[in-house]
Coordinates of C-alpha atoms in Angstrom, one line a residue:
Chain A
M1 CA -56.5 -22.0 -169.5
I2 CA -58.7 -23.7 -172.1
S3 CA -57.1 -26.9 -171.3
Q4 CA -58.2 -26.9 -167.8
V5 CA -61.7 -25.6 -169.0
I6 CA -61.8 -28.2 -171.2
S7 CA -60.6 -31.1 -168.7
Y8 CA -63.1 -30.2 -166.3
T9 CA -66.0 -30.3 -168.6
S10 CA -65.4 -33.6 -169.6
F11 CA -65.5 -34.6 -165.8
F12 CA -68.8 -33.4 -165.7
A13 CA -69.5 -35.4 -168.5
V14 CA -68.1 -38.7 -167.3
A15 CA -69.8 -38.8 -163.7
I16 CA -73.1 -37.5 -165.6
G17 CA -72.9 -40.3 -167.8
I18 CA -71.7 -43.0 -165.0
F19 CA -74.9 -41.4 -162.8
G20 CA -77.3 -42.3 -166.0
V21 CA -75.8 -46.2 -166.7
I22 CA -76.6 -47.0 -163.1
T23 CA -79.7 -45.3 -162.4
S24 CA -82.0 -45.9 -165.6
R25 CA -84.3 -48.2 -166.0
N26 CA -84.4 -49.0 -169.7
L27 CA -82.1 -50.7 -171.9
I28 CA -81.5 -47.8 -175.2
R29 CA -81.1 -45.2 -172.0
K30 CA -78.2 -47.1 -170.2
I31 CA -76.8 -47.2 -173.5
I32 CA -76.9 -43.7 -174.7
S33 CA -75.6 -42.8 -171.1
L34 CA -72.6 -44.9 -171.9
G35 CA -72.0 -42.9 -175.1
I36 CA -72.1 -39.6 -172.7
C37 CA -69.0 -41.0 -170.7
E38 CA -67.1 -42.2 -173.8
T39 CA -67.1 -38.5 -175.5
G40 CA -66.1 -37.1 -171.8
T41 CA -63.3 -39.2 -172.1
T42 CA -62.5 -38.3 -175.5
L43 CA -63.0 -34.5 -174.7
F44 CA -60.0 -35.2 -171.9
F45 CA -57.5 -36.1 -173.5
V46 CA -58.0 -33.3 -176.2
G47 CA -57.7 -31.2 -172.8
V48 CA -54.8 -32.6 -171.6
S49 CA -53.2 -32.0 -175.4
A50 CA -54.1 -28.4 -175.5
A51 CA -51.9 -28.0 -172.4
T52 CA -48.9 -27.0 -174.4
G53 CA -51.1 -24.4 -176.6
T54 CA -53.8 -24.7 -179.1
F55 CA -52.2 -24.0 -182.7
A56 CA -53.1 -27.4 -184.9
P57 CA -49.8 -29.5 -185.0
V58 CA -48.6 -29.1 -188.8
V59 CA -45.6 -28.0 -189.8
P60 CA -46.1 -26.1 -193.0
A61 CA -42.4 -25.6 -193.5
T62 CA -39.3 -26.6 -192.0
G63 CA -37.0 -24.0 -190.7
M64 CA -39.1 -22.1 -188.8
A65 CA -39.8 -20.8 -185.5
A66 CA -41.1 -22.5 -182.7
V67 CA -45.1 -21.3 -182.3
A68 CA -47.2 -23.1 -179.2
F69 CA -48.1 -26.6 -180.5
S70 CA -50.3 -28.7 -179.3
D71 CA -49.3 -32.2 -178.1
P72 CA -50.1 -34.4 -181.2
V73 CA -49.5 -38.0 -179.1
P74 CA -52.7 -38.2 -177.0
Q75 CA -54.5 -36.9 -180.4
A76 CA -53.0 -39.6 -182.0
V77 CA -54.1 -42.2 -179.5
I78 CA -57.6 -41.1 -179.1
I79 CA -58.4 -41.3 -183.0
T80 CA -58.4 -44.7 -183.0
G81 CA -60.4 -44.8 -179.4
I82 CA -63.1 -43.1 -181.3
V83 CA -63.7 -45.5 -184.0
I84 CA -63.8 -48.6 -181.7
N85 CA -65.8 -46.8 -179.1
F86 CA -68.6 -46.5 -182.4
S87 CA -68.0 -50.3 -183.0
I88 CA -68.5 -51.8 -179.6
L89 CA -71.6 -49.6 -179.5
C90 CA -73.0 -51.3 -182.3
L91 CA -72.0 -54.2 -180.4
L92 CA -74.6 -53.9 -177.5
L93 CA -76.8 -52.6 -179.6
V94 CA -76.8 -56.4 -181.0
F95 CA -77.3 -57.6 -177.8
T96 CA -80.3 -55.4 -177.0
I97 CA -82.1 -56.4 -180.3
M98 CA -81.7 -59.5 -179.1
L99 CA -83.1 -59.3 -175.7
M100 CA -85.8 -57.4 -177.6
N101 CA -86.7 -59.9 -179.9
R102 CA -86.8 -62.4 -176.7
Y103 CA -88.7 -60.6 -174.3
H104 CA -90.5 -58.6 -176.0
T105 CA -89.7 -55.5 -173.3
V106 CA -86.5 -53.0 -173.2
D107 CA -86.9 -52.9 -169.4
A108 CA -83.9 -53.9 -167.5
K109 CA -86.0 -54.8 -164.1
T110 CA -88.6 -56.7 -165.7
I111 CA -86.2 -59.0 -167.4
E112 CA -84.5 -59.4 -165.0
R113 CA -88.0 -60.6 -163.7
I114 CA -88.6 -63.3 -166.4
L115 CA -85.2 -64.3 -166.0
D116 CA -85.5 -65.6 -162.5
K117 CA -89.1 -66.6 -163.0
E118 CA -87.5 -69.5 -165.8
E119 CA -84.5 -70.8 -163.3
Chain B
M1 CA -61.6 -17.5 -177.0
V2 CA -61.7 -18.5 -173.8
P3 CA -65.6 -16.8 -172.8
V4 CA -66.6 -19.1 -176.3
I5 CA -65.0 -22.1 -175.0
I6 CA -67.2 -21.9 -171.3
S7 CA -70.3 -21.3 -173.4
F8 CA -70.0 -23.9 -175.3
G9 CA -68.8 -26.3 -172.2
V10 CA -71.8 -25.3 -170.8
L11 CA -74.4 -26.0 -173.3
F12 CA -72.3 -29.2 -173.4
V13 CA -73.8 -30.3 -169.9
A14 CA -76.9 -29.1 -170.4
S15 CA -77.5 -31.0 -173.5
S16 CA -76.3 -34.4 -171.3
I17 CA -78.5 -33.9 -168.4
L18 CA -81.5 -32.9 -170.7
A19 CA -80.7 -36.7 -172.4
L20 CA -80.8 -38.3 -169.3
K21 CA -84.2 -36.6 -168.8
S22 CA -86.1 -36.7 -171.5
S23 CA -89.5 -38.8 -172.1
S24 CA -89.0 -41.1 -174.8
S25 CA -85.8 -42.3 -176.4
F26 CA -85.9 -41.0 -179.2
N27 CA -85.7 -37.2 -178.1
A28 CA -82.7 -38.8 -175.7
V29 CA -81.2 -40.2 -178.8
I30 CA -81.2 -36.5 -180.8
W31 CA -79.8 -34.8 -177.6
F32 CA -77.0 -37.1 -178.2
G33 CA -76.3 -35.9 -181.1
I34 CA -76.3 -32.8 -180.4
L35 CA -73.8 -33.3 -178.0
G36 CA -71.4 -34.9 -180.3
F37 CA -71.5 -32.0 -182.2
L38 CA -70.9 -29.5 -179.7
A39 CA -67.9 -31.9 -178.5
S40 CA -66.5 -31.6 -181.7
A41 CA -66.9 -27.8 -181.7
M42 CA -65.0 -27.6 -178.5
M43 CA -62.3 -29.7 -179.7
F44 CA -61.5 -27.8 -183.3
L45 CA -61.4 -24.6 -180.8
A46 CA -58.4 -26.7 -178.8
G47 CA -56.2 -27.0 -181.4
A48 CA -57.4 -31.0 -182.5
P49 CA -58.7 -31.1 -185.9
D50 CA -58.2 -34.3 -186.8
V51 CA -60.2 -35.4 -183.6
A52 CA -62.9 -32.9 -184.4
L53 CA -63.5 -34.1 -188.3
T54 CA -63.4 -37.7 -186.9
Q55 CA -66.0 -36.8 -183.7
V56 CA -68.5 -34.9 -186.0
T57 CA -68.7 -38.0 -188.5
I58 CA -69.1 -40.0 -186.2
G59 CA -71.3 -38.8 -183.6
V60 CA -74.1 -37.1 -185.4
V61 CA -74.1 -38.9 -188.6
L62 CA -73.4 -43.1 -187.7
V63 CA -75.0 -43.3 -184.2
V64 CA -77.8 -41.6 -184.9
L65 CA -78.7 -43.7 -187.6
V66 CA -77.6 -46.9 -186.0
Y67 CA -80.0 -46.0 -182.7
I68 CA -83.2 -45.2 -184.8
M69 CA -82.4 -48.7 -186.4
A70 CA -82.5 -50.2 -184.0
I71 CA -85.2 -48.5 -181.6
R72 CA -87.9 -48.3 -184.1
K73 CA -91.2 -50.3 -183.4
Q74 CA -90.8 -53.5 -185.0
R75 CA -92.6 -56.4 -183.7
R76 CA -95.8 -58.0 -184.6
V77 CA -98.4 -58.8 -182.1
R78 CA -100.1 -61.9 -181.6
L79 CA -103.6 -62.1 -181.0
G80 CA -105.1 -64.9 -179.4
Y81 CA -108.9 -65.0 -180.1
I82 CA -112.0 -67.0 -179.0
S83 CA -114.8 -67.6 -181.6
K84 CA -118.0 -65.6 -180.6
Q85 CA -120.5 -64.5 -183.1
Q86 CA -120.3 -60.6 -183.9
M87 CA -117.5 -59.8 -182.3
I88 CA -114.9 -62.1 -183.9
E89 CA -115.0 -64.8 -186.0
E90 CA -114.3 -66.2 -189.2
G91 CA -115.6 -64.8 -192.2
E92 CA -115.3 -65.6 -196.0
D93 CA -112.2 -64.1 -196.7
G94 CA -110.0 -63.5 -193.1
L95 CA -111.6 -62.2 -189.8
A96 CA -114.3 -60.2 -189.2
G97 CA -116.5 -58.7 -186.1
L98 CA -116.4 -55.8 -183.8
E99 CA -113.2 -56.6 -182.4
W100 CA -111.3 -57.3 -184.6
D101 CA -112.2 -54.3 -186.5
L102 CA -111.3 -52.0 -183.3
I103 CA -107.6 -53.9 -182.6
S104 CA -106.9 -53.6 -186.5
K105 CA -107.3 -49.8 -186.7
I106 CA -105.4 -49.2 -183.3
D107 CA -102.7 -51.4 -184.9
E108 CA -102.7 -50.1 -188.5
K109 CA -102.3 -46.4 -186.6
E110 CA -99.7 -47.7 -184.4
G111 CA -97.8 -49.2 -187.3
Y112 CA -97.3 -52.7 -186.2
D113 CA -98.8 -56.3 -187.8
V114 CA -101.2 -58.8 -186.2
D115 CA -101.0 -62.5 -186.5
A116 CA -104.4 -64.0 -185.0
V117 CA -104.5 -67.8 -183.3
N118 CA -107.8 -69.4 -182.1
Y119 CA -108.3 -71.3 -179.2
D120 CA -110.8 -73.2 -178.1
N121 CA -111.9 -71.7 -174.4
L122 CA -110.5 -69.0 -172.5
R123 CA -108.7 -71.3 -169.7
E124 CA -106.3 -72.2 -172.6
A125 CA -105.8 -68.9 -174.1
I126 CA -105.4 -67.6 -170.2
N127 CA -102.3 -70.4 -170.4
A128 CA -100.4 -69.4 -173.5
L129 CA -100.8 -65.5 -172.2
R130 CA -99.1 -66.5 -168.9
S131 CA -96.5 -68.3 -171.1
G132 CA -95.3 -65.6 -173.3
R133 CA -97.0 -67.5 -176.6
I134 CA -99.3 -64.3 -177.2
D135 CA -100.4 -60.5 -176.6
V136 CA -103.7 -59.8 -176.3
I137 CA -106.8 -62.3 -175.9
C138 CA -109.9 -61.4 -177.1
G139 CA -113.4 -62.7 -178.1
G140 CA -116.2 -61.3 -176.3
I141 CA -114.7 -61.3 -172.7
T142 CA -116.4 -59.8 -169.8
R143 CA -115.1 -58.5 -166.3
D144 CA -116.5 -61.0 -164.2
S145 CA -116.1 -64.4 -166.5
L146 CA -112.3 -64.5 -165.1
E147 CA -112.0 -66.4 -161.8
S148 CA -108.4 -64.9 -161.2
D149 CA -106.5 -61.5 -162.7
E150 CA -103.0 -62.1 -161.2
G151 CA -100.4 -61.0 -163.5
I152 CA -103.1 -59.9 -166.3
I153 CA -104.0 -56.6 -167.4
L154 CA -107.4 -55.7 -168.1
V155 CA -108.5 -53.0 -170.4
P156 CA -112.3 -52.0 -170.8
Y157 CA -113.5 -50.9 -174.2
L158 CA -117.6 -51.1 -174.0
T159 CA -119.8 -51.1 -170.9
V160 CA -122.7 -52.7 -171.6
N161 CA -125.2 -53.8 -169.1
R162 CA -126.0 -57.5 -167.8
Y163 CA -129.8 -58.6 -168.0
E164 CA -131.6 -61.1 -165.8
Y165 CA -134.4 -63.4 -167.4
E166 CA -136.0 -66.4 -166.2
N167 CA -133.9 -66.3 -163.1
E168 CA -130.8 -66.9 -165.3
L169 CA -127.3 -64.0 -165.9
L170 CA -127.4 -63.2 -169.3
D171 CA -124.9 -61.2 -171.0
F172 CA -125.6 -58.7 -173.7
L173 CA -124.8 -60.7 -176.8
E174 CA -127.3 -63.5 -175.8
M175 CA -129.8 -61.1 -174.7
K176 CA -129.6 -59.7 -178.1
K177 CA -130.2 -63.4 -180.2
L178 CA -133.1 -63.5 -177.7
M179 CA -134.5 -60.8 -178.4
R180 CA -134.7 -60.9 -182.1
K181 CA -135.9 -64.1 -182.0
N182 CA -138.9 -62.6 -179.6
P183 CA -139.0 -58.8 -179.9
A184 CA -141.8 -59.3 -176.6
I185 CA -139.4 -60.2 -174.1
R186 CA -138.6 -58.1 -171.0
A187 CA -135.6 -58.4 -169.2
V188 CA -134.5 -56.5 -166.4
P189 CA -130.3 -54.8 -166.3
E190 CA -129.1 -56.0 -163.3
K191 CA -126.0 -54.7 -163.1
E192 CA -123.4 -53.1 -165.5
T193 CA -120.3 -54.9 -166.6
E194 CA -117.4 -54.3 -169.3
F195 CA -116.2 -56.2 -172.1
V196 CA -112.0 -56.4 -172.0
F197 CA -109.3 -57.3 -174.0
L198 CA -106.3 -59.4 -171.7
L199 CA -103.2 -58.0 -171.9
S200 CA -100.3 -59.7 -170.0
E201 CA -98.6 -57.7 -167.5
T202 CA -94.9 -58.0 -169.4
S203 CA -96.4 -56.0 -172.5
R204 CA -96.7 -52.4 -170.9
D205 CA -96.1 -50.7 -174.2
I206 CA -98.8 -52.3 -175.8
R207 CA -101.1 -51.2 -173.0
A208 CA -99.7 -47.8 -173.1
F209 CA -100.6 -47.0 -176.9
F210 CA -104.2 -49.4 -176.2
E211 CA -105.5 -47.2 -173.7
K212 CA -104.2 -44.3 -175.9
D213 CA -105.8 -44.8 -179.2
L214 CA -109.0 -46.4 -177.3
E215 CA -109.7 -42.7 -175.7
I216 CA -109.4 -41.2 -179.0
L217 CA -111.5 -43.6 -181.1
V218 CA -114.1 -43.2 -178.3
H219 CA -113.6 -38.8 -178.4
S220 CA -113.9 -38.9 -182.3
G221 CA -117.4 -41.3 -182.0
E222 CA -115.5 -44.2 -183.9
L223 CA -116.6 -46.5 -181.1
E224 CA -120.3 -45.5 -181.6
R225 CA -120.6 -46.1 -185.4
L226 CA -118.2 -49.2 -185.1
V227 CA -120.8 -50.5 -182.2
S228 CA -123.7 -49.6 -184.2
K229 CA -122.6 -51.9 -187.4
H230 CA -121.9 -54.5 -186.0
L231 CA -124.5 -55.1 -182.4
Chain C
M1 CA -82.9 -42.6 -152.2
K2 CA -80.6 -44.5 -154.4
S3 CA -80.3 -41.5 -156.5
F4 CA -79.1 -39.3 -154.3
M5 CA -76.0 -41.6 -152.5
T6 CA -75.2 -42.4 -156.2
F7 CA -74.9 -38.9 -156.5
V8 CA -73.0 -38.2 -153.6
L9 CA -71.1 -41.0 -153.7
I10 CA -70.0 -39.8 -157.8
A11 CA -69.6 -36.2 -156.5
Y12 CA -67.0 -37.4 -153.9
C13 CA -64.7 -39.8 -156.3
F14 CA -65.0 -37.0 -159.2
V15 CA -64.0 -34.1 -156.3
I16 CA -60.9 -36.1 -155.3
I17 CA -59.8 -36.7 -159.0
A18 CA -60.5 -32.8 -159.9
F19 CA -58.3 -31.8 -157.4
G20 CA -55.3 -34.2 -158.2
A21 CA -55.5 -33.5 -161.4
W22 CA -54.7 -30.1 -161.1
D23 CA -50.5 -30.4 -161.5
N24 CA -50.5 -32.1 -165.4
L25 CA -53.2 -29.2 -166.9
V26 CA -51.0 -26.1 -166.5
Y27 CA -49.6 -24.7 -169.3
R28 CA -46.0 -26.5 -169.9
D29 CA -43.4 -24.9 -172.0
D30 CA -41.6 -27.8 -174.3
N31 CA -43.3 -29.2 -177.2
N32 CA -41.4 -31.8 -180.1
V33 CA -43.6 -30.9 -182.5
M34 CA -40.4 -29.6 -184.5
E35 CA -38.7 -32.3 -183.8
I36 CA -40.9 -35.2 -185.2
S37 CA -41.5 -33.1 -188.2
E38 CA -37.5 -32.7 -189.0
R39 CA -37.2 -36.6 -187.8
L40 CA -39.7 -38.4 -190.1
N41 CA -40.0 -35.2 -192.8
V42 CA -43.3 -35.1 -192.9
P43 CA -45.8 -32.0 -192.2
N44 CA -48.7 -33.5 -190.2
T45 CA -47.3 -34.9 -186.9
V46 CA -50.5 -36.8 -185.4
T47 CA -50.7 -39.0 -188.9
A48 CA -46.9 -39.5 -188.4
V49 CA -47.1 -40.5 -184.9
Y50 CA -49.6 -42.9 -185.0
L51 CA -48.1 -44.6 -188.4
Q52 CA -44.5 -44.3 -187.3
S53 CA -43.9 -43.9 -183.8
R54 CA -46.6 -46.0 -182.4
V55 CA -47.2 -48.1 -185.5
Y56 CA -48.0 -51.1 -182.9
D57 CA -50.6 -49.5 -181.4
T58 CA -52.6 -48.8 -184.3
L59 CA -52.2 -52.4 -185.6
F60 CA -54.0 -54.0 -183.1
E61 CA -56.5 -51.4 -183.0
I62 CA -57.1 -52.4 -187.1
I63 CA -57.3 -56.1 -185.9
L64 CA -59.6 -55.2 -183.5
F65 CA -62.3 -53.2 -184.8
T66 CA -62.0 -56.3 -187.9
M67 CA -62.8 -58.6 -185.3
V68 CA -65.7 -56.7 -183.4
A69 CA -67.5 -56.2 -187.4
M70 CA -67.1 -60.3 -188.3
A71 CA -68.6 -61.0 -184.4
V72 CA -71.7 -58.0 -185.3
A73 CA -72.4 -60.2 -188.3
L74 CA -72.2 -63.8 -186.7
M75 CA -74.5 -62.3 -183.9
L76 CA -77.2 -61.3 -185.9
K77 CA -77.3 -64.3 -188.2
S78 CA -79.7 -65.7 -185.7
E79 CA -82.3 -63.4 -186.1
P80 CA -85.1 -63.7 -187.9
V81 CA -85.1 -61.6 -191.5
H82 CA -86.7 -58.8 -192.9
E83 CA -89.1 -58.3 -196.3
H84 CA -87.7 -55.7 -198.0
N85 CA -91.0 -55.2 -199.7
N86 CA -91.8 -52.2 -198.8
Q87 CA -89.1 -49.7 -199.2
T88 CA -90.6 -46.6 -200.4
I89 CA -87.8 -45.4 -203.4
D90 CA -89.1 -41.5 -203.9
N91 CA -87.3 -40.8 -206.9
S92 CA -86.6 -37.4 -206.3
T93 CA -85.0 -38.0 -202.9
S94 CA -82.5 -40.6 -204.7
V95 CA -81.3 -37.8 -206.8
Y96 CA -80.2 -36.0 -203.8
G97 CA -78.7 -39.3 -202.4
S98 CA -76.4 -39.9 -205.1
L99 CA -75.3 -36.4 -205.4
V100 CA -74.6 -36.7 -201.1
G101 CA -72.7 -39.9 -202.3
V102 CA -70.6 -38.6 -204.7
L103 CA -69.4 -35.8 -203.0
S104 CA -68.3 -38.1 -200.1
L105 CA -66.6 -40.3 -202.3
T106 CA -64.2 -37.2 -203.5
A107 CA -63.9 -36.3 -199.7
F108 CA -62.6 -39.5 -199.1
C109 CA -60.2 -39.6 -201.4
F110 CA -58.9 -36.2 -200.7
V111 CA -58.9 -36.3 -196.8
V112 CA -57.0 -40.3 -197.4
L113 CA -54.8 -38.7 -199.8
N114 CA -53.3 -35.7 -198.1
G115 CA -53.6 -37.5 -194.7
H116 CA -49.9 -36.7 -194.3
L117 CA -50.0 -32.8 -195.1
S118 CA -53.2 -31.6 -193.9
P119 CA -55.4 -32.9 -191.2
G120 CA -57.4 -36.1 -191.9
G121 CA -55.9 -39.4 -192.3
G122 CA -57.4 -43.0 -193.0
F123 CA -60.2 -43.1 -190.2
A124 CA -62.0 -40.0 -190.8
G125 CA -61.6 -40.8 -194.4
G126 CA -63.2 -44.2 -193.8
V127 CA -65.9 -43.0 -192.1
I128 CA -66.9 -40.2 -194.7
L129 CA -67.2 -42.6 -196.8
A130 CA -69.5 -44.8 -194.9
S131 CA -71.5 -42.0 -193.7
G132 CA -72.3 -40.8 -198.0
I133 CA -72.7 -44.2 -198.9
S134 CA -75.2 -45.5 -196.4
L135 CA -77.2 -42.2 -196.8
Y136 CA -77.1 -43.4 -200.5
A137 CA -78.1 -46.8 -199.6
I138 CA -81.4 -45.3 -197.5
T139 CA -83.0 -43.3 -200.4
S140 CA -81.8 -45.7 -203.2
G141 CA -82.4 -49.4 -202.3
F142 CA -80.3 -51.3 -200.1
S143 CA -80.7 -54.4 -202.5
G144 CA -78.8 -52.5 -205.5
V145 CA -75.9 -52.2 -203.8
N146 CA -75.3 -55.2 -202.2
R147 CA -75.7 -56.8 -206.0
Q148 CA -72.7 -54.3 -206.9
Y149 CA -70.6 -55.2 -204.3
E150 CA -71.1 -58.9 -205.2
R151 CA -70.0 -57.5 -209.1
M152 CA -67.2 -56.2 -207.9
K153 CA -65.7 -58.6 -205.3
A154 CA -65.6 -56.6 -202.4
G155 CA -64.7 -59.7 -200.0
L156 CA -61.5 -60.3 -201.7
I157 CA -60.0 -56.7 -202.4
E158 CA -60.9 -56.5 -198.1
G159 CA -59.2 -59.3 -197.4
V160 CA -56.3 -58.7 -199.5
S161 CA -55.5 -55.6 -198.2
F162 CA -56.2 -56.6 -194.4
V163 CA -52.6 -59.0 -195.7
I164 CA -50.7 -55.7 -196.8
I165 CA -51.7 -54.0 -193.6
I166 CA -51.0 -56.3 -191.1
S167 CA -47.3 -57.3 -192.4
S168 CA -46.1 -53.7 -193.5
M169 CA -47.1 -52.4 -190.4
T170 CA -45.3 -55.7 -188.2
F171 CA -42.1 -54.9 -190.5
A172 CA -42.5 -51.1 -189.6
A173 CA -42.7 -51.5 -185.9
V174 CA -39.4 -54.0 -186.0
F175 CA -37.3 -52.1 -188.1
P176 CA -38.2 -48.6 -187.9
E177 CA -34.7 -47.8 -189.5
V178 CA -35.6 -49.0 -193.3
F179 CA -38.7 -46.7 -193.2
Q180 CA -37.1 -43.7 -191.4
Q181 CA -34.2 -43.5 -194.3
L182 CA -36.7 -43.8 -196.9
N183 CA -39.0 -41.1 -195.5
Q184 CA -35.6 -38.5 -195.0
K185 CA -34.4 -39.3 -199.3
Q186 CA -37.8 -37.7 -200.0
S187 CA -38.9 -34.0 -200.4
F188 CA -40.9 -32.6 -197.7
G189 CA -44.5 -31.2 -198.6
A190 CA -45.0 -33.3 -201.7
L191 CA -47.6 -35.4 -202.5
F192 CA -45.9 -38.9 -202.8
S193 CA -43.4 -38.2 -199.7
G194 CA -43.5 -39.7 -196.3
G195 CA -42.6 -43.6 -196.9
I196 CA -45.4 -45.7 -196.5
I197 CA -47.7 -43.4 -194.9
P198 CA -50.2 -42.9 -198.2
M199 CA -50.6 -46.3 -199.1
L200 CA -51.2 -47.3 -195.0
N201 CA -53.6 -44.7 -195.2
V202 CA -55.5 -45.6 -198.3
L203 CA -55.9 -49.2 -196.8
I204 CA -56.4 -47.8 -193.7
G205 CA -59.5 -46.1 -195.1
L206 CA -60.7 -49.0 -197.1
K207 CA -60.6 -50.7 -193.9
V208 CA -62.6 -48.5 -191.8
Y209 CA -65.0 -48.2 -194.6
A210 CA -66.0 -51.9 -195.1
A211 CA -66.1 -52.4 -191.2
S212 CA -68.4 -50.1 -190.8
W213 CA -70.5 -50.9 -194.1
K214 CA -70.5 -54.6 -192.5
M215 CA -72.4 -53.1 -189.4
V216 CA -75.1 -50.9 -191.0
G217 CA -75.9 -53.5 -193.4
E218 CA -76.6 -56.5 -191.1
F219 CA -78.8 -53.7 -188.9
V220 CA -80.8 -53.0 -191.9
A221 CA -81.2 -56.6 -193.1
R222 CA -82.5 -57.4 -189.4
R223 CA -84.7 -54.5 -188.8
G224 CA -85.6 -53.1 -192.0
P225 CA -84.1 -49.5 -193.5
L226 CA -85.2 -46.7 -191.8

């Protein structure tokens, strides 16, 4: 039950994130929407891992009875993913700063128009 | 446990919608931080404590820090001016005049710095504005002295009268000069015109805060004081 | 009109995905947590999975993270530098900032060294230390922290730890039996158990901290501190 609730919430988040990337005009707003999409993906992995139970996968002592632990493999995969999401976000902000210094605006359509005129 | 997770999930989706519909970028970043915290709370309740620790540190502290450093206003306003007496001219130490006072007050309030460049006539300055080398032009320009205004935005700041004297059209400053020399002259006010600042079309953010701050200055009476000090 | 069509398209795609994923999210009965913990002799199974069973995955992600930090530093070299002459340092705030820095250093040591005994590990500890030291540097002046780094030769330590990480992870991926037998010889739940897992956790924590600090430092140097 918990696993389904978290997975369907993450679907909403990813859909809102993709919608924001397509229809927003401000560059900063686009990058924030991409961040919402990434948070939704992280939540989906945790939702898949919670399908076998919701106890944290830490075993206090050997030889005890089996409890409904959650699956450790998706969690191990997504921890490195969060740190890499942060570094890619920094790279995108570097590009935004370079565009801002050259064209003095963060509007996507204005930048496209200036680039069309330059050609 | 399940109702708690459902309520966190509803708040998560609501704050993600609010992050897209907020009015300024700063508000959107704050909603993104709240969203990261709610996601971490949901992960903790679902039995993934490692992931929750990493998400709350990255998503609330580091990401908001990096965004605020990227979106703060950092630019210099490049000003091109045409020397005109009492409006903006070179004094003993730096520039002085009515327009210089106005622009310095506005830029100080917003936190910008001003770089000033001198131009000889209006055509050169408009060329520089169109090619993106400067942002604002000032120098006692009236609305009628422009031939074409494509790609240029005019921000008016003072409404004055235009006078006609001896079959010649004079504007306000030359009128004042003549009246000082010879106070008995009477001239006929012909029509109203405005002194303007010229901005290029690509700098919408400068235009937004120029208009807002000019309104505030008019309301508080600062504009009248500056005008009576210089003219 | 464009927003409405986009909305309809995305809703259609996601309804199909949501109905197709129903089978994967139902309660299952099998889990292999007890098996992993017995075979690798470590209490925290998440750390054991990403440092023993799937060590090839972690190796490439460390390489990627280091490359992105170098790329950010390189691309920002063509931007103008901000003059640091107006960073206001309030003395009472800098006391609180240094308190946060010291607490985060203690938390880093605890979370990283107990990575195989309780939830934590190298990645969580590295970002905790990065956020703590950034808050300290914002309130007490960035130039002092940079000078301290050059005195302690931080670049050399970073390079040497990167070489040790790559070599030992490649060895663990190619010969997995060596480290599993080493794990079995030690006691369960002690601080020095788990083979090379504690050493790898410490090095990963230092690497993640160094890369995050380099990125934040480049941003501050070009755009001014907050």
